[in-house]
Amino acid sequence: MRQNILDLTLDRLSSWCSERELKRYVPPQVYQWLYSKKVVSFEEMTNIAVETRALFAEYFYIGRLEVGARHHSQVDQSRKYLFRLQDGRSIESVLMPQKNRLTLCVSSQVGCAMGCKFCKTAEMKLVRNLTQGEILGQILEVWRELSPGTRISNIVLMGMGEPLHNYDNLLSSIRIMTDDRGLGISQRKITVSTVGLAPEIERFANDSGVKLALSLNATTEEGRQNLMPITKKYSLERVIEACKKYTELQPKRRVTLEYVMMAGINDSLEDAKRLARIGSHIPCKINLIPYNEYPASPFQRPSEEKVGLFFHYLADRHFQVNIRYSKGLDVMGACGQLCVNPGIPSPVTT
Ligand code: SAH
């Protein structure tokens, strides 16, 4: 059985080549073709000997994700992709152009096991982890469609799934994203968002220098447990401790605290006060995300006035705080809206 070459780490690919006594310059050439030129076949690797290309093709293929649909937002410039995987499962990724950057929101799992009450992806439950090649594949497929000279500048692992729940594949794909021989995206342009798996946050702090965002979403133990069942396992205190460790090991980084605001649930001034208290314990910035509704969603978005009061409470206390109205709301591409029915293919629109 041939293997997806995008599932190999750069080291593994190099040792595969040396086991076959290929010249030392071959692996870097192959990386360049795969990740810099983003070719889709070995035949395109024209500076590699024909026999060597044939050898690669005998053992490997270059995995593709099939674009099932592209949904263009009418409101902002964002574009949601539905990708079909080889086993027929689907995932989504969202491309978000901003002033000086082009950010891709990438999925890490098909579905999600975390069960957060406010998130549509949770309804899918966990179907399976994505492979390294499938995580990277999302970036490669979207990048291939960009006009020449345009590049994806930022990656956020905020699509479907809990990235730290697919730790090994997440980490190995991040290594290729940040490696100069891979996609060459700087570590500070990559953000991993987590529901708060404390042991993995600590592991991650040791393993990677990319940015970390914590989906805090409530300011009391009880409040978090009501919204995010996984927090029964890792208390607020434990998670904040883990984030502190991250900032100690990665002194150049601050943790982003993400706070989805839901009307009547976590949007009071008391919440803002508690959030300020939590935020004072770690180097952080705060992103307030007004809740994105979806059909039959259980919560509502607070009024702009309420969001504004909450914002000012924090800003007045010198927190670096932003209100992040999500992009792609009209194409169900915003935070918390990603969901595909695993059994039913979506209609194709391009
Ligand atoms: N599992 C990871 C990665 C997903 S990121 C995590 O929880 O961080 C998705 C972000 O969108 C999270 O911060 C999540 O709290 C937020 N979110 C989920 N549902 C939302 C909704 N309906 N409206 C706004 N934000 C939502």
GROMACS .gro file of C-alpha atoms and ligand atoms in nm:
model
  376
    1MET     CA    1   0.000   0.000   0.000
    2ARG     CA    2   0.139   0.336  -0.097
    3GLN     CA    3   0.161   0.598   0.174
    4ASN     CA    4   0.070   0.965   0.167
    5ILE     CA    5   0.405   1.139   0.154
    6LEU     CA    6   0.252   1.435   0.342
    7ASP     CA    7   0.219   1.206   0.644
    8LEU     CA    8   0.598   1.177   0.676
    9THR     CA    9   0.802   1.410   0.894
   10LEU     CA   10   1.091   1.577   0.716
   11ASP     CA   11   1.332   1.359   0.917
   12ARG     CA   12   1.148   1.042   0.820
   13LEU     CA   13   1.152   1.142   0.457
   14SER     CA   14   1.525   1.210   0.478
   15SER     CA   15   1.598   0.874   0.638
   16TRP     CA   16   1.381   0.697   0.382
   17CYS     CA   17   1.595   0.857   0.113
   18SER     CA   18   1.922   0.766   0.282
   19GLU     CA   19   1.805   0.406   0.333
   20ARG     CA   20   1.775   0.393  -0.044
   21GLU     CA   21   2.109   0.562  -0.090
   22LEU     CA   22   1.965   0.855  -0.271
   23LYS     CA   23   2.186   1.160  -0.297
   24ARG     CA   24   2.177   1.398   0.000
   25TYR     CA   25   2.034   1.678  -0.206
   26VAL     CA   26   1.725   1.476  -0.296
   27PRO     CA   27   1.522   1.518   0.026
   28PRO     CA   28   1.552   1.900   0.034
   29GLN     CA   29   1.453   1.904  -0.331
   30VAL     CA   30   1.149   1.692  -0.257
   31TYR     CA   31   1.044   1.917   0.036
   32GLN     CA   32   1.072   2.212  -0.191
   33TRP     CA   33   0.852   2.057  -0.453
   34LEU     CA   34   0.596   1.946  -0.196
   35TYR     CA   35   0.576   2.248   0.033
   36SER     CA   36   0.718   2.541  -0.154
   37LYS     CA   37   0.603   2.466  -0.508
   38LYS     CA   38   0.311   2.259  -0.380
   39VAL     CA   39   0.310   2.016  -0.671
   40VAL     CA   40   0.050   1.742  -0.693
   41SER     CA   41   0.255   1.473  -0.869
   42PHE     CA   42   0.606   1.331  -0.868
   43GLU     CA   43   0.634   1.387  -1.245
   44GLU     CA   44   0.645   1.759  -1.181
   45MET     CA   45   0.966   1.723  -0.979
   46THR     CA   46   1.174   1.788  -1.287
   47ASN     CA   47   1.515   1.831  -1.123
   48ILE     CA   48   1.490   1.482  -0.974
   49ALA     CA   49   1.606   1.183  -1.178
   50VAL     CA   50   1.330   0.998  -1.359
   51GLU     CA   51   1.414   0.668  -1.181
   52THR     CA   52   1.407   0.840  -0.844
   53ARG     CA   53   1.068   0.989  -0.920
   54ALA     CA   54   0.947   0.644  -1.017
   55LEU     CA   55   1.078   0.507  -0.687
   56PHE     CA   56   0.883   0.770  -0.495
   57ALA     CA   57   0.571   0.697  -0.694
   58GLU     CA   58   0.606   0.328  -0.614
   59TYR     CA   59   0.598   0.389  -0.240
   60PHE     CA   60   0.411   0.715  -0.203
   61TYR     CA   61   0.137   0.935  -0.336
   62ILE     CA   62   0.081   1.306  -0.276
   63GLY     CA   63  -0.245   1.314  -0.081
   64ARG     CA   64  -0.514   1.552  -0.203
   65LEU     CA   65  -0.828   1.674  -0.031
   66GLU     CA   66  -1.117   1.703  -0.269
   67VAL     CA   67  -1.289   2.041  -0.257
   68GLY     CA   68  -1.655   1.953  -0.206
   69ALA     CA   69  -1.771   2.314  -0.191
   70ARG     CA   70  -1.657   2.671  -0.161
   71HIS     CA   71  -1.889   2.914   0.012
   72HIS     CA   72  -1.809   3.279  -0.043
   73SER     CA   73  -1.931   3.519   0.224
   74GLN     CA   74  -2.134   3.810   0.092
   75VAL     CA   75  -2.061   4.017   0.401
   76ASP     CA   76  -1.686   3.991   0.439
   77GLN     CA   77  -1.420   3.844   0.214
   78SER     CA   78  -1.406   3.507   0.386
   79ARG     CA   79  -1.444   3.177   0.209
   80LYS     CA   80  -1.541   2.845   0.363
   81TYR     CA   81  -1.410   2.524   0.209
   82LEU     CA   82  -1.569   2.187   0.250
   83PHE     CA   83  -1.310   1.917   0.197
   84ARG     CA   84  -1.380   1.553   0.133
   85LEU     CA   85  -1.127   1.310   0.275
   86GLN     CA   86  -1.026   0.977   0.127
   87ASP     CA   87  -1.256   0.780   0.354
   88GLY     CA   88  -1.554   0.994   0.249
   89ARG     CA   89  -1.556   1.203   0.569
   90SER     CA   90  -1.571   1.579   0.542
   91ILE     CA   91  -1.412   1.871   0.720
   92GLU     CA   92  -1.421   2.248   0.680
   93SER     CA   93  -1.157   2.521   0.668
   94VAL     CA   94  -1.213   2.896   0.650
   95LEU     CA   95  -0.995   3.147   0.465
   96MET     CA   96  -1.014   3.499   0.609
   97PRO     CA   97  -0.850   3.790   0.428
   98GLN     CA   98  -0.770   4.086   0.654
   99LYS     CA   99  -0.580   4.406   0.588
  100ASN     CA  100  -0.225   4.279   0.581
  101ARG     CA  101  -0.277   3.914   0.628
  102LEU     CA  102  -0.445   3.608   0.495
  103THR     CA  103  -0.545   3.367   0.769
  104LEU     CA  104  -0.655   3.008   0.725
  105CYS     CA  105  -0.859   2.847   1.000
  106VAL     CA  106  -0.771   2.478   0.994
  107SER     CA  107  -0.948   2.173   1.137
  108SER     CA  108  -0.767   1.913   1.347
  109GLN     CA  109  -1.033   1.641   1.379
  110VAL     CA  110  -1.346   1.519   1.205
  111GLY     CA  111  -1.600   1.629   1.466
  112CYS     CA  112  -1.499   1.686   1.826
  113ALA     CA  113  -1.516   1.496   2.153
  114MET     CA  114  -1.527   1.794   2.389
  115GLY     CA  115  -1.905   1.842   2.390
  116CYS     CA  116  -1.916   2.221   2.445
  117LYS     CA  117  -2.282   2.321   2.470
  118PHE     CA  118  -2.250   2.632   2.253
  119CYS     CA  119  -2.062   2.482   1.960
  120LYS     CA  120  -2.215   2.317   1.657
  121THR     CA  121  -1.913   2.098   1.586
  122ALA     CA  122  -1.980   1.923   1.919
  123GLU     CA  123  -2.304   1.785   1.772
  124MET     CA  124  -2.098   1.566   1.540
  125LYS     CA  125  -1.914   1.400   1.829
  126LEU     CA  126  -1.566   1.276   1.749
  127VAL     CA  127  -1.546   1.079   1.427
  128ARG     CA  128  -1.167   1.058   1.402
  129ASN     CA  129  -0.839   1.244   1.421
  130LEU     CA  130  -0.696   1.402   1.110
  131THR     CA  131  -0.358   1.276   0.992
  132GLN     CA  132  -0.060   1.505   0.954
  133GLY     CA  133  -0.117   1.497   0.577
  134GLU     CA  134  -0.481   1.598   0.616
  135ILE     CA  135  -0.397   1.889   0.845
  136LEU     CA  136  -0.131   2.011   0.602
  137GLY     CA  137  -0.350   1.921   0.305
  138GLN     CA  138  -0.603   2.190   0.399
  139ILE     CA  139  -0.331   2.454   0.379
  140LEU     CA  140  -0.183   2.320   0.056
  141GLU     CA  141  -0.518   2.293  -0.125
  142VAL     CA  142  -0.625   2.647  -0.038
  143TRP     CA  143  -0.280   2.787  -0.114
  144ARG     CA  144  -0.276   2.628  -0.460
  145GLU     CA  145  -0.587   2.830  -0.545
  146LEU     CA  146  -0.441   3.168  -0.453
  147SER     CA  147  -0.327   3.404  -0.720
  148PRO     CA  148   0.050   3.398  -0.785
  149GLY     CA  149   0.248   3.591  -0.527
  150THR     CA  150  -0.023   3.565  -0.262
  151ARG     CA  151   0.053   3.355   0.041
  152ILE     CA  152  -0.129   3.232   0.347
  153SER     CA  153   0.038   3.436   0.619
  154ASN     CA  154  -0.133   3.307   0.933
  155ILE     CA  155  -0.273   2.976   1.050
  156VAL     CA  156  -0.520   2.934   1.334
  157LEU     CA  157  -0.604   2.586   1.457
  158MET     CA  158  -0.956   2.686   1.541
  159GLY     CA  159  -1.159   2.480   1.297
  160MET     CA  160  -1.329   2.155   1.379
  161GLY     CA  161  -1.189   1.955   1.665
  162GLU     CA  162  -0.972   1.999   1.970
  163PRO     CA  163  -0.616   2.029   1.839
  164LEU     CA  164  -0.448   1.916   2.162
  165HIS     CA  165  -0.665   1.603   2.158
  166ASN     CA  166  -0.480   1.505   1.838
  167TYR     CA  167  -0.147   1.597   1.986
  168ASP     CA  168   0.109   1.404   1.783
  169ASN     CA  169  -0.034   1.484   1.441
  170LEU     CA  170  -0.084   1.845   1.543
  171LEU     CA  171   0.274   1.880   1.654
  172SER     CA  172   0.429   1.711   1.354
  173SER     CA  173   0.220   1.916   1.114
  174ILE     CA  174   0.315   2.238   1.296
  175ARG     CA  175   0.681   2.142   1.258
  176ILE     CA  176   0.634   2.130   0.881
  177MET     CA  177   0.436   2.455   0.880
  178THR     CA  178   0.716   2.638   1.060
  179ASP     CA  179   1.019   2.466   0.904
  180ASP     CA  180   1.196   2.674   0.642
  181ARG     CA  181   1.223   2.361   0.432
  182GLY     CA  182   0.847   2.313   0.479
  183LEU     CA  183   0.586   2.589   0.454
  184GLY     CA  184   0.811   2.844   0.623
  185ILE     CA  185   0.541   3.019   0.827
  186SER     CA  186   0.680   3.192   1.133
  187GLN     CA  187   0.585   3.052   1.473
  188ARG     CA  188   0.423   3.375   1.582
  189LYS     CA  189   0.182   3.354   1.290
  190ILE     CA  190   0.038   3.023   1.407
  191THR     CA  191  -0.213   2.992   1.691
  192VAL     CA  192  -0.342   2.676   1.853
  193SER     CA  193  -0.670   2.717   2.038
  194THR     CA  194  -0.764   2.474   2.312
  195VAL     CA  195  -1.062   2.405   2.529
  196GLY     CA  196  -0.811   2.366   2.815
  197LEU     CA  197  -0.649   2.021   2.824
  198ALA     CA  198  -0.404   2.109   3.100
  199PRO     CA  199  -0.146   1.827   3.065
  200GLU     CA  200  -0.127   1.879   2.689
  201ILE     CA  201  -0.088   2.257   2.734
  202GLU     CA  202   0.217   2.187   2.950
  203ARG     CA  203   0.354   1.939   2.702
  204PHE     CA  204   0.291   2.182   2.421
  205ALA     CA  205   0.477   2.458   2.607
  206ASN     CA  206   0.783   2.235   2.601
  207ASP     CA  207   0.741   2.120   2.245
  208SER     CA  208   0.641   2.425   2.044
  209GLY     CA  209   0.685   2.799   2.028
  210VAL     CA  210   0.364   2.878   1.840
  211LYS     CA  211   0.093   3.087   2.003
  212LEU     CA  212  -0.165   2.950   2.241
  213ALA     CA  213  -0.527   3.054   2.289
  214LEU     CA  214  -0.743   2.924   2.572
  215SER     CA  215  -1.118   2.907   2.526
  216LEU     CA  216  -1.206   3.032   2.871
  217ASN     CA  217  -1.570   3.123   2.809
  218ALA     CA  218  -1.674   3.143   3.174
  219THR     CA  219  -1.521   3.282   3.488
  220THR     CA  220  -1.638   3.038   3.754
  221GLU     CA  221  -1.579   2.669   3.794
  222GLU     CA  222  -1.950   2.601   3.780
  223GLY     CA  223  -2.006   2.826   3.481
  224ARG     CA  224  -1.734   2.653   3.284
  225GLN     CA  225  -1.861   2.309   3.377
  226ASN     CA  226  -2.210   2.394   3.257
  227LEU     CA  227  -2.082   2.502   2.919
  228MET     CA  228  -1.780   2.279   2.866
  229PRO     CA  229  -1.807   1.928   3.013
  230ILE     CA  230  -1.435   1.862   2.972
  231THR     CA  231  -1.365   2.118   3.243
  232LYS     CA  232  -1.488   1.868   3.502
  233LYS     CA  233  -1.160   1.694   3.439
  234TYR     CA  234  -0.938   2.002   3.443
  235SER     CA  235  -1.040   2.276   3.682
  236LEU     CA  236  -1.007   2.644   3.601
  237GLU     CA  237  -0.722   2.670   3.847
  238ARG     CA  238  -0.540   2.377   3.687
  239VAL     CA  239  -0.579   2.521   3.339
  240ILE     CA  240  -0.461   2.867   3.442
  241GLU     CA  241  -0.163   2.703   3.610
  242ALA     CA  242  -0.084   2.522   3.283
  243CYS     CA  243  -0.111   2.850   3.088
  244LYS     CA  244   0.122   3.014   3.334
  245LYS     CA  245   0.372   2.739   3.270
  246TYR     CA  246   0.337   2.803   2.897
  247THR     CA  247   0.425   3.171   2.942
  248GLU     CA  248   0.722   3.077   3.161
  249LEU     CA  249   0.857   2.836   2.903
  250GLN     CA  250   0.769   3.067   2.615
  251PRO     CA  251   0.854   3.405   2.765
  252LYS     CA  252   0.791   3.593   2.442
  253ARG     CA  253   0.433   3.473   2.429
  254ARG     CA  254   0.113   3.581   2.592
  255VAL     CA  255  -0.187   3.352   2.610
  256THR     CA  256  -0.498   3.471   2.433
  257LEU     CA  257  -0.803   3.420   2.650
  258GLU     CA  258  -1.101   3.366   2.423
  259TYR     CA  259  -1.433   3.450   2.575
  260VAL     CA  260  -1.749   3.368   2.380
  261MET     CA  261  -2.016   3.607   2.509
  262MET     CA  262  -2.363   3.461   2.555
  263ALA     CA  263  -2.662   3.671   2.659
  264GLY     CA  264  -2.755   3.622   3.021
  265ILE     CA  265  -2.498   3.349   3.067
  266ASN     CA  266  -2.157   3.510   3.103
  267ASP     CA  267  -2.197   3.873   3.001
  268SER     CA  268  -2.250   4.052   3.334
  269LEU     CA  269  -2.015   4.302   3.493
  270GLU     CA  270  -1.955   4.046   3.767
  271ASP     CA  271  -1.818   3.818   3.496
  272ALA     CA  272  -1.600   4.098   3.365
  273LYS     CA  273  -1.461   4.150   3.714
  274ARG     CA  274  -1.383   3.782   3.755
  275LEU     CA  275  -1.230   3.772   3.409
  276ALA     CA  276  -1.005   4.063   3.505
  277ARG     CA  277  -0.900   3.874   3.815
  278ILE     CA  278  -0.816   3.560   3.613
  279GLY     CA  279  -0.635   3.769   3.352
  280SER     CA  280  -0.422   3.938   3.614
  281HIS     CA  281  -0.256   3.606   3.694
  282ILE     CA  282  -0.103   3.546   3.351
  283PRO     CA  283   0.048   3.749   3.068
  284CYS     CA  284  -0.250   3.753   2.836
  285LYS     CA  285  -0.467   3.932   2.591
  286ILE     CA  286  -0.840   3.889   2.579
  287ASN     CA  287  -1.057   3.825   2.276
  288LEU     CA  288  -1.429   3.874   2.331
  289ILE     CA  289  -1.627   3.676   2.073
  290PRO     CA  290  -1.995   3.773   2.058
  291TYR     CA  291  -2.179   3.442   2.027
  292ASN     CA  292  -2.253   3.324   1.674
  293GLU     CA  293  -2.600   3.183   1.646
  294TYR     CA  294  -2.696   2.895   1.420
  295PRO     CA  295  -3.029   2.721   1.352
  296ALA     CA  296  -3.166   2.594   1.684
  297SER     CA  297  -2.864   2.726   1.871
  298PRO     CA  298  -2.921   2.721   2.246
  299PHE     CA  299  -2.782   3.067   2.324
  300GLN     CA  300  -2.815   3.423   2.202
  301ARG     CA  301  -2.568   3.695   2.125
  302PRO     CA  302  -2.570   3.979   2.380
  303SER     CA  303  -2.655   4.332   2.265
  304GLU     CA  304  -2.372   4.547   2.133
  305GLU     CA  305  -2.421   4.769   2.434
  306LYS     CA  306  -2.365   4.481   2.673
  307VAL     CA  307  -2.057   4.368   2.484
  308GLY     CA  308  -1.931   4.728   2.487
  309LEU     CA  309  -1.971   4.764   2.865
  310PHE     CA  310  -1.787   4.439   2.921
  311PHE     CA  311  -1.513   4.549   2.684
  312HIS     CA  312  -1.468   4.887   2.852
  313TYR     CA  313  -1.452   4.737   3.196
  314LEU     CA  314  -1.148   4.538   3.084
  315ALA     CA  315  -0.993   4.803   2.861
  316ASP     CA  316  -1.014   5.058   3.144
  317ARG     CA  317  -0.811   4.821   3.355
  318HIS     CA  318  -0.541   4.814   3.089
  319PHE     CA  319  -0.603   4.472   2.949
  320GLN     CA  320  -0.526   4.426   2.585
  321VAL     CA  321  -0.877   4.337   2.479
  322ASN     CA  322  -1.046   4.300   2.140
  323ILE     CA  323  -1.400   4.237   2.031
  324ARG     CA  324  -1.385   3.978   1.757
  325TYR     CA  325  -1.694   3.961   1.546
  326SER     CA  326  -1.638   3.636   1.358
  327LYS     CA  327  -1.604   3.625   0.986
  328GLY     CA  328  -1.808   3.407   0.755
  329LEU     CA  329  -2.125   3.424   0.962
  330ASP     CA  330  -2.351   3.413   0.657
  331VAL     CA  331  -2.190   3.096   0.522
  332MET     CA  332  -2.188   2.916   0.858
  333GLY     CA  333  -1.814   2.961   0.860
  334ALA     CA  334  -1.783   3.151   1.188
  335CYS     CA  335  -1.647   3.024   1.521
  336GLY     CA  336  -1.866   2.749   1.653
  337GLN     CA  337  -2.064   2.703   1.333
  338LEU     CA  338  -1.857   2.442   1.153
  339CYS     CA  339  -2.041   2.116   1.115
  340VAL     CA  340  -2.085   1.859   0.845
  341ASN     CA  341  -2.315   1.565   0.866
  342PRO     CA  342  -2.070   1.277   0.839
  343GLY     CA  343  -2.307   1.067   0.629
  344ILE     CA  344  -2.457   1.322   0.394
  345PRO     CA  345  -2.244   1.500   0.135
  346SER     CA  346  -2.310   1.874   0.114
  347PRO     CA  347  -2.433   2.021  -0.214
  348VAL     CA  348  -2.154   2.141  -0.436
  349THR     CA  349  -2.132   2.516  -0.485
  350THR     CA  350  -1.828   2.691  -0.623
  351SAH     N1  351  -1.148   2.307   2.042
  351SAH     C1  352  -1.066   2.426   2.035
  351SAH     C2  353  -1.058   2.478   1.895
  351SAH     C3  354  -1.187   2.534   1.838
  351SAH     S1  355  -1.168   2.702   1.830
  351SAH     C4  356  -1.116   2.528   2.135
  351SAH     O1  357  -1.215   2.502   2.200
  351SAH     O2  358  -1.051   2.629   2.152
  351SAH     C5  359  -1.327   2.758   1.819
  351SAH     C6  360  -1.349   2.880   1.905
  351SAH     O3  361  -1.485   2.923   1.881
  351SAH     C7  362  -1.339   2.850   2.053
  351SAH     O4  363  -1.283   2.959   2.121
  351SAH     C8  364  -1.485   2.837   2.094
  351SAH     O5  365  -1.503   2.868   2.229
  351SAH     C9  366  -1.552   2.935   2.002
  351SAH     N2  367  -1.692   2.907   1.975
  351SAH    C10  368  -1.755   2.788   1.976
  351SAH     N3  369  -1.885   2.802   1.946
  351SAH    C11  370  -1.906   2.934   1.926
  351SAH    C12  371  -2.019   3.010   1.889
  351SAH     N4  372  -2.135   2.954   1.866
  351SAH     N5  373  -2.003   3.144   1.875
  351SAH    C13  374  -1.882   3.202   1.894
  351SAH     N6  375  -1.772   3.134   1.926
  351SAH    C14  376  -1.783   3.000   1.942
   0.00000   0.00000   0.00000
